[in-house]
């Protein structure tokens, strides 16, 4: 485990043959690292031979609460990497990566950052090959060899039992173990079948283990285990598991569905017994060590070695299973065995060319697994020769229709679609023998009516089909043999005339498994009663949101009921047999006596306002109440007074593990009587909130029963005074909560102490005399408490008594978070006259010092403590010589206004033990803080070893592990240690510092002092990010005294000159914001970076509001420009109103960043930023150019070959973006251009750059622009030729008053997808002349608004090109008369077909009269929504001659000129609208069709 603590180690490799125990070792590393608290979070993922990176990304994202909006794996990897980098600022993360088969870039492919820049991240990976570990850069690597003899014997004996020690077995057992070669997988494989077997079976085992090498031994051991599977169908179930991808979590329900269709479970008569049999078989295979447990409930895993064995078994003899990828499929087609196979599992990475017919007459099971819902087109006759096919499963595939040969699958019993996008699947109705039909996680809108023909169907699953809108009533009614129906994602019950109703469920007399969600209890018929259900998940009422989906794992019988009426008979029946019950909002429930079921595991009751007592036994003998209940949540019950009234027997609540009480304003007691009336000994989690009459949580009697309590959170209880009511006599400690790990107390205004005092008079007297009562007295101990969080508790003045013994009371405390404790002044008073019992730290330098040491405390957060001054009363700093934190990692102080210093300046070791492990220091809103370390110069802190600087052995305050410093809103901070206006001088050093953030440190003049010593070196060498914001007086980052030179690292030789440089070798991010007095980084010359500073790793530079800046870089010949620009990726400069050039434009010097670029024979040096991808300039009112001062932003002297995004705003002195001489290769990667508010700009893209890969252009509010693309500078012959914008997809133009048209025939746009035009006062035509063919055939959206001189939108000649158009929006265009116009004598076709048009919106176009000048028909088969507002002359709206079969919604307004006389499209005035859906929309359309077109 020591190597995991090594900061220089980022990735560790473990290798060894399959089955040797690498995965087990990973799990053990995770366990031990967790116990030792080495990391804050652990992630264990499996890669496998064919990695599914998206699955790995999703698993990690789920663990950190990240939801992806990105679609591609690459984008997800970048998002995940960013999130993990943010987490690494505060946490240490361990990634356990199992089963790596080849070299993988985990950062790019998955998003796991690692390496020198991510010290908080560790990766431990396993592989079968040492070469793979070496390729992955693992240092160190470890080989996992087999168990030694004693370990192997112990493992075998632990499985088989003590019988191995018997005289007749021991010698055979020793030989068997010896044959296994120390491989855990082989030992488990042979040991499990030998349990409780006779001696002859042991002798058979010896005879079958003949392997000459370890691989053959594993195979023989697995074969022996397989042969000894005696349960019916166990072998078949085992072989089915190999059909799933390697290392995939296998859902037992999936196995059940495949197995039932494959002919398993023939001895069962019902679906329920078959499901139970599947569960039994899986348990049997797990006990045989052939399957593994999974972290996910209801699923299993198969070891990759066992899967290889299963495939080999399944691929021989009569089985002939073929399992592989599309590459292997190509080989299969050439193999004669393919025609004899009985099962095929094919993983499709790329769509293969399937044969027209598959010659597989013996095939019984086919499993196709795609990726990212890739489109799959199957030949129409592909299933023609699969007469015996019984099971067909498709995963992650898009299919527009199923092949015609589907109807030939007469033997098909199971058809499963997982995560598929499906359209026309009506042919499924021809599969008359189908028994199982599953659409799990599929994108499907309608269940075809033809499914009603499947009268033999026993199982129908529509789980998580979120877009499902229609399930025909006839389908449910006709499936009379249905035993299992899963459709929780369907909520459109009885919506429309064809949709199914809950009433239809009464026709399903054979139903034993049901999952449904009914949005309203009124939809549930009074006489609907399910008496035969053995598995159900039924929700009635509004959609339930589960914070803890783990609740569903407690039972297969779950009922969620939200109703305000008396329970119907059907509900009562289910309530009596359910294992999980969630009831909300009913006024008919007075107590829970009637539902006191011994089967109940989880009970959630909310908003049942008539209930006063959850249990009332006053009218009966004492009861055993909820003996197996594990979770009880009672929330938002205004009248509940007690949990129970009367007597309970001891067995009541005997298994309760979690109790949540929330929003119970009348509750008087958590537990009224002593716990001999019920047992709470297994309670682990207690949450109490918003119970305003509670004065205490526990009685002392109750506390002694809570021996397993691990988490307690109490919040928002207005009257609460104590947690425990009652105190025992005596001075000894008592472990009242021996297992308590987490204590959270929040928003408890009257809470004074944890335990009340017996002597209230003495308490009052103490308070009157000024003696503070501590929150914890010396009688309370929490031996395992790790997390303590207090917030908004006004009564707390002192935390601990001076008598407490920390080693007994809080020895494991890891996290201390105190916030908004308005009266807290200190933690304890060590000046008290009471006897002090503290841990004694050994003498240091013969000076005995009494210390209170928190040995495990790693995280301290103090926030909003207005009168808090110090840990102990009377201290001058937060931490003085009386307290030590040897494990402290993160310290956060915010809004502690009386704090003047954090550490006291002293000679002893407490500072050492408090600083040596500190990783993060965050201090903010501490108004009186002057120094972090008190700056009395007569004492010097020796925190670690002295650092020798030259011959000067001055002692230095060292924070050896500190990586992050955040200082914000500290108006009086002058320095870290001294009082000279410089934050860091030669007396402090931070050798591990990565991130420095300074916000609102208003008295700071410099960050670093200009000195010759090494402290600057050790503080800068690892700095990754520098962020300085709102520091009003900052003049320079490094003080600019010229008589001293900082030698941070090696001198850089620049053209023979060995001038010393200030180098930040690891700095990647610089952000300066609102620094009004900053003149430079080092020298006060108006240039931020001169030749004295270098940033060889700089990637991101952001400058906002640096108002005295004239240039960013100096124009010089030396190498500093090279090392500062070569890795720059992002450059943002905003609101720097004095900036003239980014690089100073003195022409007598030339920056040669890399090799010179030859420009038409001219070898003039060019400023090159080879990695720069993004430029963002805004509000640079004096900027004349990037380099030269001629009004052109970029001339031939600059080159950014990687630039992808250019965003410019309010550059008032720029007339053109690129000069005509600019070279294409200098800007060849530009994809996005955004220009806004550049008042003198004349044009956007010069001719030379028209054909590079620009995809998006946005131009807004540039009043001088006359044309987007300047063609007049082309030669005469070039002007006659057509130019093509091959990659432009999106064009937005807004507020260009001098632009009269957008497109002419000189430029074509074959890739254009979206066009947005707005506020164009001079625009008369969008298209000036007829366009070249193919120019807009990908155009999907047209949006035109506020173009008041525009008469028409789309000319007739464009119609053949607009077959991809999806959206048309025309808004606030005063002169537009028609949308589609006849042009140049070319009429519109008689039928205007726009096959993909989905949405039309026409808003406030006062003279718009029709879509076209003459009558024509419109075919819009995809149109779904039409919006029409403020178009009073729209008389020719094309409903009567329009075919739009998918139209769902029409929205219009009330105008003087109604479209029809009787429909009343709109009611009310202005924008009031009426929406039409489903059948109503159809009726509306039918009435509209009576409209007469003039």
Coordinates of C-alpha atoms in Angstrom, one line a residue, residues 599-1043:
X599 CA -43.7 -9.5 4.8
X600 CA -43.2 -5.7 4.8
X601 CA -39.5 -4.6 4.3
X602 CA -39.9 -0.9 3.5
X603 CA -42.7 1.5 4.5
X604 CA -42.9 5.1 3.4
X605 CA -45.8 7.2 4.5
X606 CA -46.3 10.9 3.4
X607 CA -48.9 13.6 3.7
X608 CA -51.6 11.4 5.4
X609 CA -53.1 14.2 7.5
X610 CA -55.7 12.3 9.4
X611 CA -53.1 10.0 11.1
X612 CA -52.3 10.8 14.7
X613 CA -50.6 7.6 15.7
X614 CA -48.8 5.3 13.2
X615 CA -49.6 2.3 15.4
X616 CA -52.4 2.2 17.9
X617 CA -52.7 -0.9 20.2
X618 CA -54.8 0.7 22.9
X619 CA -57.9 -1.3 21.8
X620 CA -56.0 -4.7 21.5
X621 CA -53.5 -6.8 23.2
X622 CA -49.8 -5.9 22.7
X623 CA -48.7 -6.7 19.2
X624 CA -45.6 -7.7 17.4
X625 CA -45.4 -4.8 14.9
X626 CA -43.5 -5.0 11.6
X627 CA -41.0 -7.6 12.7
X628 CA -39.1 -7.7 9.4
X629 CA -39.4 -4.0 8.5
X630 CA -36.0 -2.5 7.5
X631 CA -36.8 1.0 6.4
X632 CA -39.5 3.3 7.9
X633 CA -40.0 6.9 6.5
X634 CA -42.8 9.1 7.8
X635 CA -42.9 12.5 6.3
X636 CA -45.1 15.7 6.1
X637 CA -47.8 14.5 8.5
X638 CA -49.3 17.6 10.1
X639 CA -51.2 15.8 12.9
X640 CA -49.0 12.9 13.8
X641 CA -48.3 13.0 17.6
X642 CA -46.6 9.7 18.3
X643 CA -45.2 6.8 16.3
X644 CA -47.2 4.4 18.4
X645 CA -49.8 4.5 21.2
X646 CA -50.1 1.5 23.5
X647 CA -47.9 -1.5 24.1
X648 CA -45.6 -3.3 21.7
X649 CA -43.9 -6.6 22.1
X650 CA -40.1 -6.8 22.1
X651 CA -39.9 -8.3 18.6
X652 CA -41.5 -5.2 17.1
X653 CA -39.2 -3.4 14.7
X654 CA -36.6 -6.0 15.4
X655 CA -35.0 -5.6 11.9
X656 CA -35.4 -1.8 11.5
X657 CA -32.2 -0.3 10.0
X658 CA -33.3 3.1 8.8
X659 CA -35.7 5.6 10.4
X660 CA -36.6 8.9 8.8
X661 CA -39.0 11.4 10.4
X662 CA -39.5 14.6 8.5
X663 CA -42.1 17.3 8.6
X664 CA -44.0 16.2 11.7
X665 CA -44.8 19.4 13.5
X666 CA -47.0 17.8 16.3
X667 CA -44.6 14.9 17.1
X668 CA -43.9 14.8 20.8
X669 CA -41.4 12.0 21.0
X670 CA -39.2 10.0 18.6
X671 CA -39.7 6.9 20.8
X672 CA -42.1 7.5 23.7
X673 CA -41.4 4.5 26.0
X674 CA -38.3 2.6 27.0
X675 CA -37.2 0.2 24.3
X676 CA -38.0 -2.9 26.2
X677 CA -41.3 -2.5 24.3
X678 CA -39.5 -2.8 21.0
X679 CA -36.0 -3.5 19.8
X680 CA -34.0 -0.9 18.0
X681 CA -30.7 -2.6 18.3
X682 CA -30.2 -2.9 14.5
X683 CA -31.0 0.7 13.7
X684 CA -28.2 2.2 11.7
X685 CA -29.5 5.4 10.2
X686 CA -31.7 8.0 11.9
X687 CA -32.9 11.2 10.3
X688 CA -35.1 13.7 12.1
X689 CA -36.1 17.1 10.6
X690 CA -38.9 19.7 10.9
X691 CA -40.3 18.2 14.0
X692 CA -41.0 21.4 15.9
X693 CA -42.3 20.1 19.2
X694 CA -39.5 17.8 20.0
X695 CA -37.4 18.9 22.9
X696 CA -35.0 15.9 22.8
X697 CA -34.4 13.0 20.4
X698 CA -33.5 10.2 22.8
X699 CA -34.0 9.2 26.4
X700 CA -30.9 7.8 28.1
X701 CA -32.7 4.4 28.2
X702 CA -33.3 4.4 24.4
X703 CA -29.7 5.4 23.7
X704 CA -28.3 2.3 25.3
X705 CA -30.2 0.2 22.9
X706 CA -28.8 1.9 19.8
X707 CA -25.6 -0.1 19.7
X708 CA -25.5 -0.2 15.8
X709 CA -26.4 3.4 15.0
X710 CA -23.9 4.7 12.4
X711 CA -25.5 7.9 11.0
X712 CA -27.6 10.6 12.8
X713 CA -28.9 13.8 11.2
X714 CA -31.1 16.2 13.0
X715 CA -32.3 19.4 11.4
X716 CA -34.9 22.2 11.6
X717 CA -36.4 21.3 14.9
X718 CA -37.3 24.6 16.4
X719 CA -37.8 23.6 20.0
X720 CA -35.0 21.0 20.3
X721 CA -32.8 21.7 23.4
X722 CA -30.9 18.4 23.8
X723 CA -30.1 15.3 21.8
X724 CA -30.2 13.1 24.9
X725 CA -32.5 13.9 27.8
X726 CA -30.9 12.8 31.0
X727 CA -27.3 12.4 32.3
X728 CA -25.8 9.7 34.5
X729 CA -23.9 10.4 37.7
X730 CA -20.2 10.1 37.9
X731 CA -17.2 11.3 35.9
X732 CA -16.5 8.2 33.8
X733 CA -17.0 8.1 30.0
X734 CA -19.7 6.0 28.4
X735 CA -19.7 4.8 24.8
X736 CA -23.4 5.7 24.3
X737 CA -23.0 5.4 20.5
X738 CA -20.2 2.9 20.0
X739 CA -20.7 2.7 16.2
X740 CA -21.7 6.2 15.3
X741 CA -19.7 7.4 12.3
X742 CA -21.5 10.5 11.2
X743 CA -23.2 13.3 13.2
X744 CA -25.1 16.1 11.5
X745 CA -26.9 18.8 13.5
X746 CA -28.3 21.7 11.4
X747 CA -30.8 24.6 12.0
X748 CA -31.5 23.9 15.6
X749 CA -31.9 27.4 17.2
X750 CA -32.6 26.3 20.8
X751 CA -30.1 23.4 21.0
X752 CA -27.7 24.0 23.9
X753 CA -26.0 20.7 24.6
X754 CA -25.8 17.2 23.4
X755 CA -27.0 15.8 26.8
X756 CA -29.1 17.6 29.3
X757 CA -27.8 18.3 32.8
X758 CA -29.4 16.8 35.9
X759 CA -28.8 19.9 37.8
X760 CA -30.6 22.6 36.0
X761 CA -30.1 25.1 38.8
X762 CA -26.4 24.6 38.6
X763 CA -26.5 25.2 34.9
X764 CA -28.4 28.4 35.3
X765 CA -26.0 29.6 37.9
X766 CA -23.0 28.8 35.7
X767 CA -24.5 30.7 32.8
X768 CA -25.3 33.7 35.1
X769 CA -21.7 33.8 36.3
X770 CA -20.2 33.7 32.8
X771 CA -19.0 30.1 32.9
X772 CA -19.9 28.5 29.5
X773 CA -21.5 25.1 29.3
X774 CA -19.7 23.1 26.6
X775 CA -21.8 21.3 24.0
X776 CA -20.1 17.9 24.8
X777 CA -19.5 17.1 28.5
X778 CA -16.8 14.7 29.6
X779 CA -19.2 11.8 29.9
X780 CA -19.9 11.3 26.2
X781 CA -17.6 9.3 23.9
X782 CA -17.8 8.6 20.2
X783 CA -15.0 6.1 19.6
X784 CA -15.8 5.7 15.9
X785 CA -17.1 9.1 14.9
X786 CA -15.5 10.4 11.7
X787 CA -17.8 13.1 10.4
X788 CA -19.1 16.0 12.6
X789 CA -21.2 18.7 10.9
X790 CA -22.8 21.5 12.9
X791 CA -24.7 24.4 11.3
X792 CA -27.1 27.2 12.5
X793 CA -27.1 26.3 16.2
X794 CA -27.2 29.5 18.1
X795 CA -26.9 28.0 21.6
X796 CA -23.4 26.5 21.1
X797 CA -20.7 28.7 22.8
X798 CA -18.0 26.1 23.5
X799 CA -17.6 22.6 21.9
X800 CA -15.7 20.6 24.4
X801 CA -15.2 20.7 28.2
X802 CA -11.6 21.2 29.4
X803 CA -11.8 17.8 31.1
X804 CA -12.3 15.7 28.0
X805 CA -9.9 13.0 26.9
X806 CA -9.7 13.1 23.2
X807 CA -8.1 9.7 22.8
X808 CA -11.3 8.2 24.3
X809 CA -14.0 10.7 23.0
X810 CA -13.2 11.5 19.4
X811 CA -10.1 9.5 18.4
X812 CA -11.3 8.8 14.8
X813 CA -12.6 12.3 13.9
X814 CA -11.8 13.0 10.2
X815 CA -14.0 15.8 9.2
X816 CA -15.1 18.8 11.3
X817 CA -17.5 21.3 9.6
X818 CA -18.9 24.2 11.7
X819 CA -21.1 26.8 10.1
X820 CA -23.3 29.7 11.3
X821 CA -22.7 29.2 15.0
X822 CA -23.3 32.8 15.9
X823 CA -22.3 32.5 19.6
X824 CA -19.3 30.2 19.3
X825 CA -16.1 31.9 20.6
X826 CA -13.7 29.0 20.9
X827 CA -13.6 25.2 21.1
X828 CA -12.4 24.8 24.7
X829 CA -11.0 26.8 27.6
X830 CA -7.6 25.5 28.6
X831 CA -7.2 28.2 31.2
X832 CA -9.9 26.8 33.4
X833 CA -9.1 25.8 37.0
X834 CA -10.6 22.3 36.3
X835 CA -8.4 19.3 36.2
X836 CA -7.2 19.0 32.6
X837 CA -6.9 15.5 31.0
X838 CA -5.1 15.7 27.7
X839 CA -2.9 13.6 25.5
X840 CA 0.8 14.5 26.2
X841 CA 3.1 14.9 23.3
X842 CA 6.8 14.1 24.0
X843 CA 9.1 17.0 24.8
X844 CA 10.6 19.0 21.9
X845 CA 14.0 20.5 22.5
X846 CA 13.7 19.8 26.2
X847 CA 10.7 22.0 26.4
X848 CA 7.7 20.0 27.6
X849 CA 4.6 21.1 25.9
X850 CA 1.0 20.0 26.6
X851 CA -0.8 19.4 23.3
X852 CA -4.3 18.4 22.3
X853 CA -3.7 16.4 19.1
X854 CA -6.4 15.3 16.7
X855 CA -4.5 12.4 15.1
X856 CA -7.0 11.6 12.3
X857 CA -8.6 15.0 11.5
X858 CA -8.1 15.7 7.8
X859 CA -10.8 18.3 6.9
X860 CA -11.7 21.4 8.9
X861 CA -14.3 23.9 7.6
X862 CA -15.3 26.9 9.7
X863 CA -17.9 29.2 8.1
X864 CA -19.9 32.2 9.4
X865 CA -18.6 32.3 12.9
X866 CA -19.0 36.0 13.7
X867 CA -17.3 36.0 17.2
X868 CA -15.0 33.0 16.9
X869 CA -11.3 33.8 17.5
X870 CA -9.3 30.7 18.3
X871 CA -9.5 27.0 19.0
X872 CA -8.8 27.8 22.7
X873 CA -10.0 30.8 24.7
X874 CA -7.6 33.7 24.7
X875 CA -5.6 32.5 21.7
X876 CA -4.1 35.1 19.3
X877 CA -4.3 32.8 16.2
X878 CA -6.6 30.1 15.1
X879 CA -3.9 27.4 15.9
X880 CA -1.3 28.0 18.5
X881 CA 1.2 25.8 20.3
X882 CA -1.4 23.9 22.2
X883 CA -3.1 22.0 19.3
X884 CA -1.8 19.8 16.5
X885 CA -3.3 18.1 13.5
X886 CA -0.8 15.7 12.0
X887 CA -3.3 14.4 9.3
X888 CA -4.8 17.8 8.3
X889 CA -5.3 17.9 4.5
X890 CA -7.8 20.7 3.8
X891 CA -8.5 23.8 5.8
X892 CA -11.4 26.1 4.8
X893 CA -12.1 29.3 6.6
X894 CA -14.9 31.6 5.5
X895 CA -16.6 34.6 7.2
X896 CA -14.7 34.4 10.4
X897 CA -14.4 38.2 10.8
X898 CA -12.4 38.3 14.1
X899 CA -9.6 36.0 12.9
X900 CA -6.3 37.9 12.6
X901 CA -3.9 35.0 12.0
X902 CA -4.3 31.3 11.2
X903 CA -1.0 30.0 12.7
X904 CA 1.0 31.4 15.5
X905 CA 4.7 32.0 14.8
X906 CA 6.5 29.6 17.1
X907 CA 9.5 27.3 17.3
X908 CA 8.0 24.0 18.3
X909 CA 6.7 21.1 16.2
X910 CA 2.9 21.8 16.3
X911 CA 3.2 23.8 13.1
X912 CA 5.2 21.0 11.5
X913 CA 2.6 18.4 12.4
X914 CA -0.2 20.7 11.3
X915 CA 1.4 21.7 8.0
X916 CA 3.2 18.6 6.7
X917 CA 0.1 17.0 5.0
X918 CA -1.9 20.1 4.2
X919 CA -3.1 19.9 0.6
X920 CA -5.7 22.7 0.3
X921 CA -5.9 26.1 2.1
X922 CA -9.1 28.2 1.4
X923 CA -9.6 31.5 3.3
X924 CA -12.3 34.0 2.5
X925 CA -14.3 36.9 4.0
X926 CA -12.1 37.2 7.0
X927 CA -12.1 41.0 7.3
X928 CA -9.4 41.4 9.9
X929 CA -7.0 38.8 8.7
X930 CA -3.6 40.4 8.3
X931 CA -1.3 37.5 7.9
X932 CA -1.7 33.7 7.5
X933 CA 1.2 33.2 9.9
X934 CA 1.7 35.8 12.5
X935 CA 4.6 38.0 11.5
X936 CA 6.5 38.6 14.7
X937 CA 10.0 38.6 13.5
X938 CA 11.7 37.7 16.8
X939 CA 10.5 34.1 16.4
X940 CA 10.9 31.8 13.4
X941 CA 8.9 28.7 12.6
X942 CA 11.0 25.6 11.9
X943 CA 8.3 23.6 10.1
X944 CA 10.7 21.2 8.4
X945 CA 14.3 21.0 7.4
X946 CA 16.2 24.2 6.7
X947 CA 16.6 25.1 3.0
X948 CA 20.1 26.2 2.1
X949 CA 20.0 29.2 -0.2
X950 CA 23.5 29.8 -1.4
X951 CA 25.4 29.9 1.8
X952 CA 22.5 31.3 3.7
X953 CA 20.8 28.8 6.0
X954 CA 17.8 31.0 6.8
X955 CA 14.9 29.0 8.2
X956 CA 11.8 28.9 6.0
X957 CA 8.1 28.1 6.7
X958 CA 7.5 25.1 4.4
X959 CA 4.1 23.7 3.4
X960 CA 5.5 20.5 1.8
X961 CA 2.2 19.1 0.4
X962 CA 0.1 22.2 -0.2
X963 CA -1.3 22.1 -3.7
X964 CA -4.1 24.7 -3.7
X965 CA -4.4 28.1 -2.1
X966 CA -7.6 30.1 -2.4
X967 CA -7.7 33.6 -0.9
X968 CA -10.8 35.6 -1.5
X969 CA -12.3 38.8 -0.1
X970 CA -9.5 39.5 2.4
X971 CA -9.4 43.3 2.5
X972 CA -6.7 43.6 5.1
X973 CA -4.4 40.8 4.1
X974 CA -0.9 42.2 3.3
X975 CA 1.2 39.1 3.1
X976 CA 1.4 35.5 4.0
X977 CA 4.0 36.1 6.6
X978 CA 5.6 39.6 6.4
X979 CA 3.9 43.1 6.3
X980 CA 5.4 44.4 3.1
X981 CA 2.5 44.2 0.6
X982 CA 4.1 41.1 -1.1
X983 CA 2.1 37.9 -0.5
X984 CA 5.1 35.5 -0.6
X985 CA 8.6 36.4 0.4
X986 CA 11.7 34.3 1.0
X987 CA 10.5 33.0 4.4
X988 CA 7.7 30.8 2.9
X989 CA 7.9 28.0 0.4
X990 CA 5.3 25.7 -1.3
X991 CA 7.2 23.0 -3.2
X992 CA 3.9 21.2 -4.3
X993 CA 1.8 24.3 -5.1
X994 CA -0.3 23.7 -8.2
X995 CA -3.2 26.2 -8.0
X996 CA -3.2 29.8 -6.6
X997 CA -6.4 31.8 -6.6
X998 CA -6.5 35.3 -5.3
X999 CA -9.8 37.2 -5.3
X1000 CA -10.4 40.6 -3.7
X1001 CA -7.1 40.8 -1.8
X1002 CA -7.2 44.6 -2.0
X1003 CA -3.9 45.5 -0.1
X1004 CA -1.7 43.3 -2.2
X1005 CA 0.9 44.9 -4.4
X1006 CA 2.9 41.9 -5.5
X1007 CA 2.5 38.1 -5.3
X1008 CA 6.1 37.1 -5.2
X1009 CA 9.1 38.9 -4.0
X1010 CA 12.0 39.4 -6.5
X1011 CA 14.8 37.4 -4.8
X1012 CA 17.8 35.2 -5.6
X1013 CA 17.1 32.4 -3.2
X1014 CA 15.5 29.0 -3.9
X1015 CA 12.2 29.5 -2.1
X1016 CA 10.8 31.1 -5.3
X1017 CA 12.0 27.9 -7.2
X1018 CA 10.2 25.5 -4.8
X1019 CA 7.1 27.7 -4.9
X1020 CA 6.8 28.0 -8.7
X1021 CA 8.1 24.7 -10.1
X1022 CA 4.7 22.8 -9.9
X1023 CA 2.3 25.8 -10.3
X1024 CA -0.4 24.8 -12.7
X1025 CA -3.0 27.5 -12.5
X1026 CA -2.7 31.2 -11.5
X1027 CA -6.0 33.1 -11.0
X1028 CA -6.0 36.8 -9.8
X1029 CA -9.2 38.7 -9.6
X1030 CA -10.3 42.1 -8.1
X1031 CA -7.0 42.9 -6.5
X1032 CA -7.1 46.7 -6.8
X1033 CA -3.6 47.6 -5.8
X1034 CA -1.7 44.9 -7.5
X1035 CA 1.1 46.4 -9.7
X1036 CA 3.2 43.4 -10.6
X1037 CA 2.9 39.6 -10.1
X1038 CA 6.6 39.5 -9.3
X1039 CA 8.1 42.7 -7.7
X1040 CA 10.1 44.5 -10.3
X1041 CA 13.2 45.6 -8.5
X1042 CA 15.9 45.5 -11.2
X1043 CA 18.9 45.0 -8.9

